[in-house]
Amino acid sequence: MNIRQGVSKFDPKKNIMQINDIQQTGGSKAVVAVPDHVQIQTITGCNAGCIFCPNNKTRRNIPRGRRMDWDLYRSIVDQSIALGIRRYSVYLMNEPMLDRELPKRVAYVSARITKPQYVKVTSHGGLLTERMARGLLDSGLNKLKISVQSLNPKTYNDIMGLELSKTLSNIDRLLSLKQQGGYKLPRLEIVMVDSIQTHNEIPEIKRYWRERDIKLYIEPVENRADQQSIRDSAIGARQLKTFSWCRRLMEQIYILYDGQMLQCCADWEQRSVMGDLTRESLADIWHGERYSDYRRRFAAGDVKGMICGCCRKQVKGN
């Protein structure tokens, strides 16, 4: 797939609202409003092999099975709540259900937040065992989003490296347990990527989930900040183009299992580490000079040398 290289071109008109949020304080720091949501990696690795995901394809050696220390996790959640963050996503660059304590992690958040705050998990669903399902039903989880990339068993396996029948069975069991127990939450949603492997299936897939009263989200392909290893295997149904704007720097926090805070969820190579939460507070990193400088540059379209400069996303209408 031919993806144009070079510096991203940003639309100044779309930058205006965000630039207005980046004010100079004392001539040295850029101040951004409270982040909207945080993603927390409680365990590393994933047992799937999705062709559009950098998992197991990075140049950087990422250890598998490393768990976030509970003291660090509690500290991150508590600091996030103090900041007033709205959405808590207990996953990042991983399969969160590899963490057998995921329901306890979710419960720690849900017991401390109130609407409109909520907690969310995104998973491939292959590890949604009865034990995990019961735990999540009792945890106060608000939203569970499951990646189901095709309803054709072979295509599904080719894309994800998993067994479709097992995932669908796991989903059915969760829904049955939810109904039997009278649970209102979590709200189940399905997500897929619009790729050339599945584009023609989309009408059938929409119909399947609509008949089950489950919302389907169809996401565009990204090149994950120019991950060379996924270019040829995960080809978008339409051409990938540079981002005209991205909210991640302005609104979202990404935290690895060891407390490293990244600029972006696409930074699998960890090229833009903003700080270390084992040594600094979340607020100090978020409002710090390194983050502020990145935001100023991004808002001005000066992204050369940043991972943003080579990020591409499939857009509608191509």
PDB file of C-alpha atoms in Angstrom:
ATOM      1  CA  MET A   1       0.000   0.000   0.000  1.00  0.00           C
ATOM      2  CA  ASN A   2       1.387   3.366  -0.943  1.00  0.00           C
ATOM      3  CA  ILE A   3       1.150   5.751   1.996  1.00  0.00           C
ATOM      4  CA  ARG A   4       2.556   9.212   1.365  1.00  0.00           C
ATOM      5  CA  GLN A   5       5.398  10.163   3.668  1.00  0.00           C
ATOM      6  CA  GLY A   6       6.358  13.520   5.097  1.00  0.00           C
ATOM      7  CA  VAL A   7       4.857  16.072   7.411  1.00  0.00           C
ATOM      8  CA  SER A   8       1.107  16.052   8.024  1.00  0.00           C
ATOM      9  CA  LYS A   9      -0.877  19.003   6.705  1.00  0.00           C
ATOM     10  CA  PHE A  10      -3.297  20.408   9.239  1.00  0.00           C
ATOM     11  CA  ASP A  11      -6.379  22.482   8.575  1.00  0.00           C
ATOM     12  CA  PRO A  12      -5.990  25.811  10.445  1.00  0.00           C
ATOM     13  CA  LYS A  13      -9.771  26.294  10.582  1.00  0.00           C
ATOM     14  CA  LYS A  14     -10.106  23.076  12.546  1.00  0.00           C
ATOM     15  CA  ASN A  15      -7.264  24.134  14.819  1.00  0.00           C
ATOM     16  CA  ILE A  16      -8.864  27.365  16.006  1.00  0.00           C
ATOM     17  CA  MET A  17     -11.007  25.906  18.803  1.00  0.00           C
ATOM     18  CA  GLN A  18      -8.166  23.831  20.177  1.00  0.00           C
ATOM     19  CA  ILE A  19      -5.630  26.630  19.802  1.00  0.00           C
ATOM     20  CA  ASN A  20      -7.914  28.804  21.901  1.00  0.00           C
ATOM     21  CA  ASP A  21      -7.521  26.208  24.661  1.00  0.00           C
ATOM     22  CA  ILE A  22      -3.739  26.491  24.515  1.00  0.00           C
ATOM     23  CA  GLN A  23      -2.970  29.672  26.374  1.00  0.00           C
ATOM     24  CA  GLN A  24       0.388  31.069  27.446  1.00  0.00           C
ATOM     25  CA  THR A  25       0.852  31.233  31.215  1.00  0.00           C
ATOM     26  CA  GLY A  26       3.747  33.366  32.331  1.00  0.00           C
ATOM     27  CA  GLY A  27       5.086  33.097  28.815  1.00  0.00           C
ATOM     28  CA  SER A  28       6.360  29.561  29.386  1.00  0.00           C
ATOM     29  CA  LYS A  29       3.662  26.910  29.614  1.00  0.00           C
ATOM     30  CA  ALA A  30       0.688  25.887  27.512  1.00  0.00           C
ATOM     31  CA  VAL A  31      -2.324  25.088  29.659  1.00  0.00           C
ATOM     32  CA  VAL A  32      -4.974  22.664  28.426  1.00  0.00           C
ATOM     33  CA  ALA A  33      -8.313  21.977  30.075  1.00  0.00           C
ATOM     34  CA  VAL A  34      -8.922  18.776  32.039  1.00  0.00           C
ATOM     35  CA  PRO A  35      -8.340  15.667  29.890  1.00  0.00           C
ATOM     36  CA  ASP A  36     -11.525  13.895  28.877  1.00  0.00           C
ATOM     37  CA  HIS A  37     -10.353  10.339  29.317  1.00  0.00           C
ATOM     38  CA  VAL A  38      -7.553   8.064  30.399  1.00  0.00           C
ATOM     39  CA  GLN A  39      -6.450   4.667  29.072  1.00  0.00           C
ATOM     40  CA  ILE A  40      -4.624   2.378  31.476  1.00  0.00           C
ATOM     41  CA  GLN A  41      -2.654  -0.731  30.528  1.00  0.00           C
ATOM     42  CA  THR A  42      -2.962  -3.171  33.434  1.00  0.00           C
ATOM     43  CA  ILE A  43      -1.169  -5.986  31.594  1.00  0.00           C
ATOM     44  CA  THR A  44       0.987  -6.237  28.480  1.00  0.00           C
ATOM     45  CA  GLY A  45       0.394  -8.419  25.445  1.00  0.00           C
ATOM     46  CA  CYS A  46      -2.432  -9.912  23.429  1.00  0.00           C
ATOM     47  CA  ASN A  47      -3.112 -13.484  22.349  1.00  0.00           C
ATOM     48  CA  ALA A  48      -4.703 -12.420  19.041  1.00  0.00           C
ATOM     49  CA  GLY A  49      -2.862 -11.560  15.832  1.00  0.00           C
ATOM     50  CA  CYS A  50      -4.945  -8.845  14.188  1.00  0.00           C
ATOM     51  CA  ILE A  51      -3.381  -7.814  10.905  1.00  0.00           C
ATOM     52  CA  PHE A  52      -4.104  -4.113  11.495  1.00  0.00           C
ATOM     53  CA  CYS A  53      -2.494  -4.074  14.961  1.00  0.00           C
ATOM     54  CA  PRO A  54       1.226  -3.643  15.801  1.00  0.00           C
ATOM     55  CA  ASN A  55       1.011  -6.295  18.533  1.00  0.00           C
ATOM     56  CA  ASN A  56       4.022  -8.642  18.150  1.00  0.00           C
ATOM     57  CA  LYS A  57       5.200  -6.611  15.147  1.00  0.00           C
ATOM     58  CA  THR A  58       7.048  -3.737  16.812  1.00  0.00           C
ATOM     59  CA  ARG A  59      10.729  -3.031  16.432  1.00  0.00           C
ATOM     60  CA  ARG A  60      10.828  -2.406  20.154  1.00  0.00           C
ATOM     61  CA  ASN A  61      10.832  -5.517  22.330  1.00  0.00           C
ATOM     62  CA  ILE A  62       7.674  -5.278  24.430  1.00  0.00           C
ATOM     63  CA  PRO A  63       7.545  -7.852  27.249  1.00  0.00           C
ATOM     64  CA  ARG A  64       4.377  -9.902  27.591  1.00  0.00           C
ATOM     65  CA  GLY A  65       2.445 -10.618  30.749  1.00  0.00           C
ATOM     66  CA  ARG A  66       3.755  -7.659  32.775  1.00  0.00           C
ATOM     67  CA  ARG A  67       1.088  -6.457  35.210  1.00  0.00           C
ATOM     68  CA  MET A  68       0.600  -3.010  36.643  1.00  0.00           C
ATOM     69  CA  ASP A  69       1.301  -2.856  40.350  1.00  0.00           C
ATOM     70  CA  TRP A  70      -1.885  -2.307  42.351  1.00  0.00           C
ATOM     71  CA  ASP A  71      -0.484   0.642  44.302  1.00  0.00           C
ATOM     72  CA  LEU A  72       0.408   2.359  41.040  1.00  0.00           C
ATOM     73  CA  TYR A  73      -2.992   1.541  39.563  1.00  0.00           C
ATOM     74  CA  ARG A  74      -4.862   2.956  42.547  1.00  0.00           C
ATOM     75  CA  SER A  75      -2.704   6.068  42.490  1.00  0.00           C
ATOM     76  CA  ILE A  76      -3.407   6.647  38.783  1.00  0.00           C
ATOM     77  CA  VAL A  77      -7.152   6.185  39.199  1.00  0.00           C
ATOM     78  CA  ASP A  78      -7.274   8.423  42.263  1.00  0.00           C
ATOM     79  CA  GLN A  79      -5.303  11.168  40.502  1.00  0.00           C
ATOM     80  CA  SER A  80      -7.513  10.873  37.422  1.00  0.00           C
ATOM     81  CA  ILE A  81     -10.639  11.256  39.539  1.00  0.00           C
ATOM     82  CA  ALA A  82      -9.135  14.278  41.290  1.00  0.00           C
ATOM     83  CA  LEU A  83      -8.527  15.837  37.865  1.00  0.00           C
ATOM     84  CA  GLY A  84     -12.175  15.274  36.925  1.00  0.00           C
ATOM     85  CA  ILE A  85     -11.590  12.858  34.045  1.00  0.00           C
ATOM     86  CA  ARG A  86     -14.831  11.585  32.528  1.00  0.00           C
ATOM     87  CA  ARG A  87     -13.970   8.272  30.801  1.00  0.00           C
ATOM     88  CA  TYR A  88     -11.831   5.487  32.269  1.00  0.00           C
ATOM     89  CA  SER A  89     -10.660   2.907  29.725  1.00  0.00           C
ATOM     90  CA  VAL A  90      -9.039  -0.099  31.384  1.00  0.00           C
ATOM     91  CA  TYR A  91      -7.066  -1.220  28.339  1.00  0.00           C
ATOM     92  CA  LEU A  92      -4.226   0.052  26.157  1.00  0.00           C
ATOM     93  CA  MET A  93      -2.256  -1.756  23.446  1.00  0.00           C
ATOM     94  CA  ASN A  94      -3.309  -5.099  24.923  1.00  0.00           C
ATOM     95  CA  GLU A  95      -6.007  -7.669  25.480  1.00  0.00           C
ATOM     96  CA  PRO A  96      -7.281  -6.542  28.878  1.00  0.00           C
ATOM     97  CA  MET A  97      -8.872  -9.888  29.755  1.00  0.00           C
ATOM     98  CA  LEU A  98      -5.413 -11.421  30.026  1.00  0.00           C
ATOM     99  CA  ASP A  99      -5.461  -9.671  33.395  1.00  0.00           C
ATOM    100  CA  ARG A 100      -7.457 -12.056  35.598  1.00  0.00           C
ATOM    101  CA  GLU A 101      -7.991  -9.179  38.018  1.00  0.00           C
ATOM    102  CA  LEU A 102      -9.670  -7.000  35.387  1.00  0.00           C
ATOM    103  CA  PRO A 103     -13.080  -7.079  37.148  1.00  0.00           C
ATOM    104  CA  LYS A 104     -11.414  -5.864  40.373  1.00  0.00           C
ATOM    105  CA  ARG A 105      -9.625  -3.114  38.435  1.00  0.00           C
ATOM    106  CA  VAL A 106     -12.913  -1.992  36.922  1.00  0.00           C
ATOM    107  CA  ALA A 107     -14.703  -2.190  40.282  1.00  0.00           C
ATOM    108  CA  TYR A 108     -12.090   0.085  41.873  1.00  0.00           C
ATOM    109  CA  VAL A 109     -12.977   2.781  39.340  1.00  0.00           C
ATOM    110  CA  SER A 110     -16.739   2.279  39.215  1.00  0.00           C
ATOM    111  CA  ALA A 111     -17.063   2.532  43.001  1.00  0.00           C
ATOM    112  CA  ARG A 112     -15.483   6.007  42.931  1.00  0.00           C
ATOM    113  CA  ILE A 113     -17.120   7.751  39.985  1.00  0.00           C
ATOM    114  CA  THR A 114     -20.540   9.205  39.251  1.00  0.00           C
ATOM    115  CA  LYS A 115     -22.330  10.167  36.057  1.00  0.00           C
ATOM    116  CA  PRO A 116     -21.348  11.397  33.534  1.00  0.00           C
ATOM    117  CA  GLN A 117     -18.122   9.555  34.371  1.00  0.00           C
ATOM    118  CA  TYR A 118     -17.945   5.964  33.188  1.00  0.00           C
ATOM    119  CA  VAL A 119     -15.598   3.007  32.765  1.00  0.00           C
ATOM    120  CA  LYS A 120     -15.054   1.093  29.534  1.00  0.00           C
ATOM    121  CA  VAL A 121     -13.229  -2.000  28.297  1.00  0.00           C
ATOM    122  CA  THR A 122     -12.438  -2.932  24.693  1.00  0.00           C
ATOM    123  CA  SER A 123     -11.549  -6.579  24.006  1.00  0.00           C
ATOM    124  CA  HIS A 124     -11.502  -9.206  21.265  1.00  0.00           C
ATOM    125  CA  GLY A 125     -13.835 -11.298  23.427  1.00  0.00           C
ATOM    126  CA  GLY A 126     -11.962 -14.543  22.999  1.00  0.00           C
ATOM    127  CA  LEU A 127     -11.123 -14.640  26.712  1.00  0.00           C
ATOM    128  CA  LEU A 128     -14.612 -13.662  27.882  1.00  0.00           C
ATOM    129  CA  THR A 129     -15.029 -16.825  29.941  1.00  0.00           C
ATOM    130  CA  GLU A 130     -17.975 -17.369  32.250  1.00  0.00           C
ATOM    131  CA  ARG A 131     -15.791 -16.360  35.207  1.00  0.00           C
ATOM    132  CA  MET A 132     -14.693 -13.159  33.484  1.00  0.00           C
ATOM    133  CA  ALA A 133     -18.238 -12.395  32.331  1.00  0.00           C
ATOM    134  CA  ARG A 134     -19.664 -12.786  35.845  1.00  0.00           C
ATOM    135  CA  GLY A 135     -16.873 -10.671  37.273  1.00  0.00           C
ATOM    136  CA  LEU A 136     -17.464  -7.851  34.802  1.00  0.00           C
ATOM    137  CA  LEU A 137     -21.229  -7.961  35.340  1.00  0.00           C
ATOM    138  CA  ASP A 138     -20.617  -7.454  39.071  1.00  0.00           C
ATOM    139  CA  SER A 139     -17.885  -4.839  38.585  1.00  0.00           C
ATOM    140  CA  GLY A 140     -20.031  -1.883  37.571  1.00  0.00           C
ATOM    141  CA  LEU A 141     -18.532  -1.761  34.078  1.00  0.00           C
ATOM    142  CA  ASN A 142     -20.506   0.711  31.976  1.00  0.00           C
ATOM    143  CA  LYS A 143     -19.474  -0.256  28.464  1.00  0.00           C
ATOM    144  CA  LEU A 144     -17.921  -3.358  26.903  1.00  0.00           C
ATOM    145  CA  LYS A 145     -16.818  -3.052  23.294  1.00  0.00           C
ATOM    146  CA  ILE A 146     -15.843  -6.274  21.504  1.00  0.00           C
ATOM    147  CA  SER A 147     -13.873  -6.417  18.271  1.00  0.00           C
ATOM    148  CA  VAL A 148     -15.529  -8.795  15.799  1.00  0.00           C
ATOM    149  CA  GLN A 149     -13.870  -8.215  12.453  1.00  0.00           C
ATOM    150  CA  SER A 150     -15.950 -10.576  10.313  1.00  0.00           C
ATOM    151  CA  LEU A 151     -18.839 -13.033  10.499  1.00  0.00           C
ATOM    152  CA  ASN A 152     -17.113 -15.354   8.064  1.00  0.00           C
ATOM    153  CA  PRO A 153     -15.106 -17.865  10.146  1.00  0.00           C
ATOM    154  CA  LYS A 154     -12.179 -18.020   7.718  1.00  0.00           C
ATOM    155  CA  THR A 155     -11.976 -14.262   7.188  1.00  0.00           C
ATOM    156  CA  TYR A 156     -12.263 -13.706  10.932  1.00  0.00           C
ATOM    157  CA  ASN A 157      -9.421 -16.138  11.599  1.00  0.00           C
ATOM    158  CA  ASP A 158      -7.287 -14.663   8.811  1.00  0.00           C
ATOM    159  CA  ILE A 159      -7.694 -11.162  10.277  1.00  0.00           C
ATOM    160  CA  MET A 160      -7.614 -11.891  14.014  1.00  0.00           C
ATOM    161  CA  GLY A 161      -6.056 -15.325  14.443  1.00  0.00           C
ATOM    162  CA  LEU A 162      -8.987 -16.414  16.624  1.00  0.00           C
ATOM    163  CA  GLU A 163     -11.978 -18.749  16.396  1.00  0.00           C
ATOM    164  CA  LEU A 164     -15.206 -16.929  15.522  1.00  0.00           C
ATOM    165  CA  SER A 165     -17.551 -19.522  17.028  1.00  0.00           C
ATOM    166  CA  LYS A 166     -15.863 -19.202  20.423  1.00  0.00           C
ATOM    167  CA  THR A 167     -16.132 -15.412  20.440  1.00  0.00           C
ATOM    168  CA  LEU A 168     -19.800 -15.438  19.411  1.00  0.00           C
ATOM    169  CA  SER A 169     -20.514 -18.092  22.047  1.00  0.00           C
ATOM    170  CA  ASN A 170     -18.804 -15.921  24.676  1.00  0.00           C
ATOM    171  CA  ILE A 171     -20.948 -12.952  23.655  1.00  0.00           C
ATOM    172  CA  ASP A 172     -24.150 -15.023  23.798  1.00  0.00           C
ATOM    173  CA  ARG A 173     -23.256 -16.314  27.260  1.00  0.00           C
ATOM    174  CA  LEU A 174     -22.567 -12.786  28.541  1.00  0.00           C
ATOM    175  CA  LEU A 175     -25.940 -11.598  27.249  1.00  0.00           C
ATOM    176  CA  SER A 176     -27.672 -14.609  28.814  1.00  0.00           C
ATOM    177  CA  LEU A 177     -25.998 -14.046  32.186  1.00  0.00           C
ATOM    178  CA  LYS A 178     -26.853 -10.365  31.995  1.00  0.00           C
ATOM    179  CA  GLN A 179     -30.521 -11.131  31.359  1.00  0.00           C
ATOM    180  CA  GLN A 180     -30.708 -13.868  33.995  1.00  0.00           C
ATOM    181  CA  GLY A 181     -29.157 -11.621  36.615  1.00  0.00           C
ATOM    182  CA  GLY A 182     -31.215  -8.572  35.757  1.00  0.00           C
ATOM    183  CA  TYR A 183     -28.115  -6.467  35.082  1.00  0.00           C
ATOM    184  CA  LYS A 184     -28.553  -3.167  33.259  1.00  0.00           C
ATOM    185  CA  LEU A 185     -24.839  -2.869  32.563  1.00  0.00           C
ATOM    186  CA  PRO A 186     -22.483  -3.178  30.815  1.00  0.00           C
ATOM    187  CA  ARG A 187     -23.804  -1.905  27.506  1.00  0.00           C
ATOM    188  CA  LEU A 188     -22.401  -4.191  24.833  1.00  0.00           C
ATOM    189  CA  GLU A 189     -21.107  -2.756  21.563  1.00  0.00           C
ATOM    190  CA  ILE A 190     -19.309  -4.330  18.606  1.00  0.00           C
ATOM    191  CA  VAL A 191     -16.493  -2.713  16.667  1.00  0.00           C
ATOM    192  CA  MET A 192     -14.813  -3.568  13.371  1.00  0.00           C
ATOM    193  CA  VAL A 193     -12.379  -1.964  10.949  1.00  0.00           C
ATOM    194  CA  ASP A 194     -13.422  -1.069   7.410  1.00  0.00           C
ATOM    195  CA  SER A 195     -10.769  -2.944   5.421  1.00  0.00           C
ATOM    196  CA  ILE A 196     -10.693  -4.456   1.951  1.00  0.00           C
ATOM    197  CA  GLN A 197     -10.941  -7.865   3.615  1.00  0.00           C
ATOM    198  CA  THR A 198     -14.366  -7.065   5.084  1.00  0.00           C
ATOM    199  CA  HIS A 199     -15.764  -4.051   3.219  1.00  0.00           C
ATOM    200  CA  ASN A 200     -18.229  -6.095   1.159  1.00  0.00           C
ATOM    201  CA  GLU A 201     -19.477  -7.879   4.276  1.00  0.00           C
ATOM    202  CA  ILE A 202     -20.516  -4.706   6.063  1.00  0.00           C
ATOM    203  CA  PRO A 203     -24.226  -4.717   5.025  1.00  0.00           C
ATOM    204  CA  GLU A 204     -24.625  -8.285   6.310  1.00  0.00           C
ATOM    205  CA  ILE A 205     -22.671  -7.507   9.479  1.00  0.00           C
ATOM    206  CA  LYS A 206     -24.824  -4.442  10.173  1.00  0.00           C
ATOM    207  CA  ARG A 207     -27.955  -6.534   9.765  1.00  0.00           C
ATOM    208  CA  TYR A 208     -26.680  -9.296  12.067  1.00  0.00           C
ATOM    209  CA  TRP A 209     -25.967  -6.994  14.993  1.00  0.00           C
ATOM    210  CA  ARG A 210     -29.026  -4.814  14.417  1.00  0.00           C
ATOM    211  CA  GLU A 211     -31.243  -7.905  14.717  1.00  0.00           C
ATOM    212  CA  ARG A 212     -29.647  -8.508  18.106  1.00  0.00           C
ATOM    213  CA  ASP A 213     -30.142  -4.885  19.166  1.00  0.00           C
ATOM    214  CA  ILE A 214     -26.386  -4.399  19.537  1.00  0.00           C
ATOM    215  CA  LYS A 215     -24.742  -1.251  18.243  1.00  0.00           C
ATOM    216  CA  LEU A 216     -22.006  -1.687  15.649  1.00  0.00           C
ATOM    217  CA  TYR A 217     -19.147   0.775  15.224  1.00  0.00           C
ATOM    218  CA  ILE A 218     -17.160   0.717  11.984  1.00  0.00           C
ATOM    219  CA  GLU A 219     -13.774   2.351  12.439  1.00  0.00           C
ATOM    220  CA  PRO A 220     -11.350   3.592   9.771  1.00  0.00           C
ATOM    221  CA  VAL A 221      -7.969   1.974   9.237  1.00  0.00           C
ATOM    222  CA  GLU A 222      -4.971   3.812  10.692  1.00  0.00           C
ATOM    223  CA  ASN A 223      -1.303   3.180   9.999  1.00  0.00           C
ATOM    224  CA  ARG A 224      -0.552   3.442  13.736  1.00  0.00           C
ATOM    225  CA  ALA A 225       2.029   6.209  13.364  1.00  0.00           C
ATOM    226  CA  ASP A 226       3.603   4.558  10.323  1.00  0.00           C
ATOM    227  CA  GLN A 227       4.037   1.003  11.560  1.00  0.00           C
ATOM    228  CA  GLN A 228       5.856  -0.528   8.584  1.00  0.00           C
ATOM    229  CA  SER A 229       4.917  -4.082   9.538  1.00  0.00           C
ATOM    230  CA  ILE A 230       1.157  -3.603   9.167  1.00  0.00           C
ATOM    231  CA  ARG A 231       1.068  -1.661   5.899  1.00  0.00           C
ATOM    232  CA  ASP A 232       0.734  -4.553   3.492  1.00  0.00           C
ATOM    233  CA  SER A 233      -1.555  -6.723   5.593  1.00  0.00           C
ATOM    234  CA  ALA A 234      -4.121  -4.173   6.818  1.00  0.00           C
ATOM    235  CA  ILE A 235      -5.198  -2.292   3.731  1.00  0.00           C
ATOM    236  CA  GLY A 236      -7.969   0.221   4.126  1.00  0.00           C
ATOM    237  CA  ALA A 237     -11.020   0.075   1.918  1.00  0.00           C
ATOM    238  CA  ARG A 238     -10.205   3.660   0.991  1.00  0.00           C
ATOM    239  CA  GLN A 239      -7.001   5.666   0.724  1.00  0.00           C
ATOM    240  CA  LEU A 240      -5.266   6.716   3.910  1.00  0.00           C
ATOM    241  CA  LYS A 241      -4.641  10.435   4.305  1.00  0.00           C
ATOM    242  CA  THR A 242      -3.014  12.740   6.803  1.00  0.00           C
ATOM    243  CA  PHE A 243      -5.062  13.796   9.806  1.00  0.00           C
ATOM    244  CA  SER A 244      -6.578  17.272   9.543  1.00  0.00           C
ATOM    245  CA  TRP A 245      -6.933  17.307  13.322  1.00  0.00           C
ATOM    246  CA  CYS A 246      -6.525  14.940  16.252  1.00  0.00           C
ATOM    247  CA  ARG A 247      -7.812  15.373  19.800  1.00  0.00           C
ATOM    248  CA  ARG A 248      -5.505  12.905  21.491  1.00  0.00           C
ATOM    249  CA  LEU A 249      -2.844  15.382  22.596  1.00  0.00           C
ATOM    250  CA  MET A 250      -5.490  17.738  23.937  1.00  0.00           C
ATOM    251  CA  GLU A 251      -7.931  15.394  25.663  1.00  0.00           C
ATOM    252  CA  GLN A 252      -6.539  11.928  26.276  1.00  0.00           C
ATOM    253  CA  ILE A 253      -4.005  10.269  28.577  1.00  0.00           C
ATOM    254  CA  TYR A 254      -2.254   6.955  27.842  1.00  0.00           C
ATOM    255  CA  ILE A 255      -0.466   5.063  30.622  1.00  0.00           C
ATOM    256  CA  LEU A 256       1.602   1.884  30.298  1.00  0.00           C
ATOM    257  CA  TYR A 257       1.819  -0.854  32.934  1.00  0.00           C
ATOM    258  CA  ASP A 258       5.058   0.598  34.374  1.00  0.00           C
ATOM    259  CA  GLY A 259       3.728   4.148  34.739  1.00  0.00           C
ATOM    260  CA  GLN A 260       5.186   5.556  31.538  1.00  0.00           C
ATOM    261  CA  MET A 261       2.784   8.140  30.096  1.00  0.00           C
ATOM    262  CA  LEU A 262       2.698   8.236  26.294  1.00  0.00           C
ATOM    263  CA  GLN A 263       1.669  10.983  23.913  1.00  0.00           C
ATOM    264  CA  CYS A 264      -0.605   8.687  21.913  1.00  0.00           C
ATOM    265  CA  CYS A 265      -2.230   5.250  21.815  1.00  0.00           C
ATOM    266  CA  ALA A 266      -0.522   4.755  18.431  1.00  0.00           C
ATOM    267  CA  ASP A 267       2.951   5.134  19.943  1.00  0.00           C
ATOM    268  CA  TRP A 268       3.728   1.430  20.165  1.00  0.00           C
ATOM    269  CA  GLU A 269       7.456   2.141  19.786  1.00  0.00           C
ATOM    270  CA  GLN A 270       7.332   4.503  22.799  1.00  0.00           C
ATOM    271  CA  ARG A 271       9.022   7.331  20.940  1.00  0.00           C
ATOM    272  CA  SER A 272       7.137  10.079  22.793  1.00  0.00           C
ATOM    273  CA  VAL A 273       7.135   9.363  26.510  1.00  0.00           C
ATOM    274  CA  MET A 274       5.719  12.378  28.333  1.00  0.00           C
ATOM    275  CA  GLY A 275       6.648  11.335  31.856  1.00  0.00           C
ATOM    276  CA  ASP A 276       6.885   8.633  34.516  1.00  0.00           C
ATOM    277  CA  LEU A 277       4.024   8.331  37.008  1.00  0.00           C
ATOM    278  CA  THR A 278       6.222   6.476  39.475  1.00  0.00           C
ATOM    279  CA  ARG A 279       8.167   9.736  39.890  1.00  0.00           C
ATOM    280  CA  GLU A 280       5.811  12.539  38.888  1.00  0.00           C
ATOM    281  CA  SER A 281       2.164  13.354  39.387  1.00  0.00           C
ATOM    282  CA  LEU A 282      -0.328  12.984  36.569  1.00  0.00           C
ATOM    283  CA  ALA A 283      -1.216  16.691  36.718  1.00  0.00           C
ATOM    284  CA  ASP A 284       2.439  17.752  36.597  1.00  0.00           C
ATOM    285  CA  ILE A 285       3.063  15.651  33.480  1.00  0.00           C
ATOM    286  CA  TRP A 286      -0.163  16.721  31.763  1.00  0.00           C
ATOM    287  CA  HIS A 287       0.566  20.418  32.314  1.00  0.00           C
ATOM    288  CA  GLY A 288       4.327  20.051  31.992  1.00  0.00           C
ATOM    289  CA  GLU A 289       6.589  21.769  29.504  1.00  0.00           C
ATOM    290  CA  ARG A 290       7.195  18.690  27.320  1.00  0.00           C
ATOM    291  CA  TYR A 291       3.464  18.068  26.788  1.00  0.00           C
ATOM    292  CA  SER A 292       2.828  21.798  26.352  1.00  0.00           C
ATOM    293  CA  ASP A 293       5.523  22.136  23.718  1.00  0.00           C
ATOM    294  CA  TYR A 294       4.074  19.203  21.753  1.00  0.00           C
ATOM    295  CA  ARG A 295       0.628  20.800  21.832  1.00  0.00           C
ATOM    296  CA  ARG A 296       1.905  24.170  20.657  1.00  0.00           C
ATOM    297  CA  ARG A 297       3.768  22.550  17.784  1.00  0.00           C
ATOM    298  CA  PHE A 298       0.824  20.376  16.840  1.00  0.00           C
ATOM    299  CA  ALA A 299      -1.592  23.302  16.855  1.00  0.00           C
ATOM    300  CA  ALA A 300       0.775  25.237  14.596  1.00  0.00           C
ATOM    301  CA  GLY A 301       1.151  22.283  12.214  1.00  0.00           C
ATOM    302  CA  ASP A 302       4.844  21.925  13.101  1.00  0.00           C
ATOM    303  CA  VAL A 303       4.866  18.146  13.518  1.00  0.00           C
ATOM    304  CA  LYS A 304       8.175  17.277  11.880  1.00  0.00           C
ATOM    305  CA  GLY A 305       9.960  14.789  14.114  1.00  0.00           C
ATOM    306  CA  MET A 306       6.763  13.994  16.042  1.00  0.00           C
ATOM    307  CA  ILE A 307       4.945  10.692  15.533  1.00  0.00           C
ATOM    308  CA  CYS A 308       2.016  12.810  14.302  1.00  0.00           C
ATOM    309  CA  GLY A 309       4.024  13.684  11.204  1.00  0.00           C
ATOM    310  CA  CYS A 310       3.652  10.223   9.698  1.00  0.00           C
ATOM    311  CA  CYS A 311       0.225   9.238  11.024  1.00  0.00           C
ATOM    312  CA  ARG A 312      -2.390   8.396   8.390  1.00  0.00           C
ATOM    313  CA  LYS A 313      -6.066   7.571   8.662  1.00  0.00           C
ATOM    314  CA  GLN A 314      -8.666   6.285   6.253  1.00  0.00           C
ATOM    315  CA  VAL A 315     -11.163   9.034   5.436  1.00  0.00           C
ATOM    316  CA  LYS A 316     -14.698   8.931   4.104  1.00  0.00           C
ATOM    317  CA  GLY A 317     -15.543   9.850   0.558  1.00  0.00           C
ATOM    318  CA  ASN A 318     -12.497   8.410  -1.210  1.00  0.00           C
TER     319      ASN A 318
END
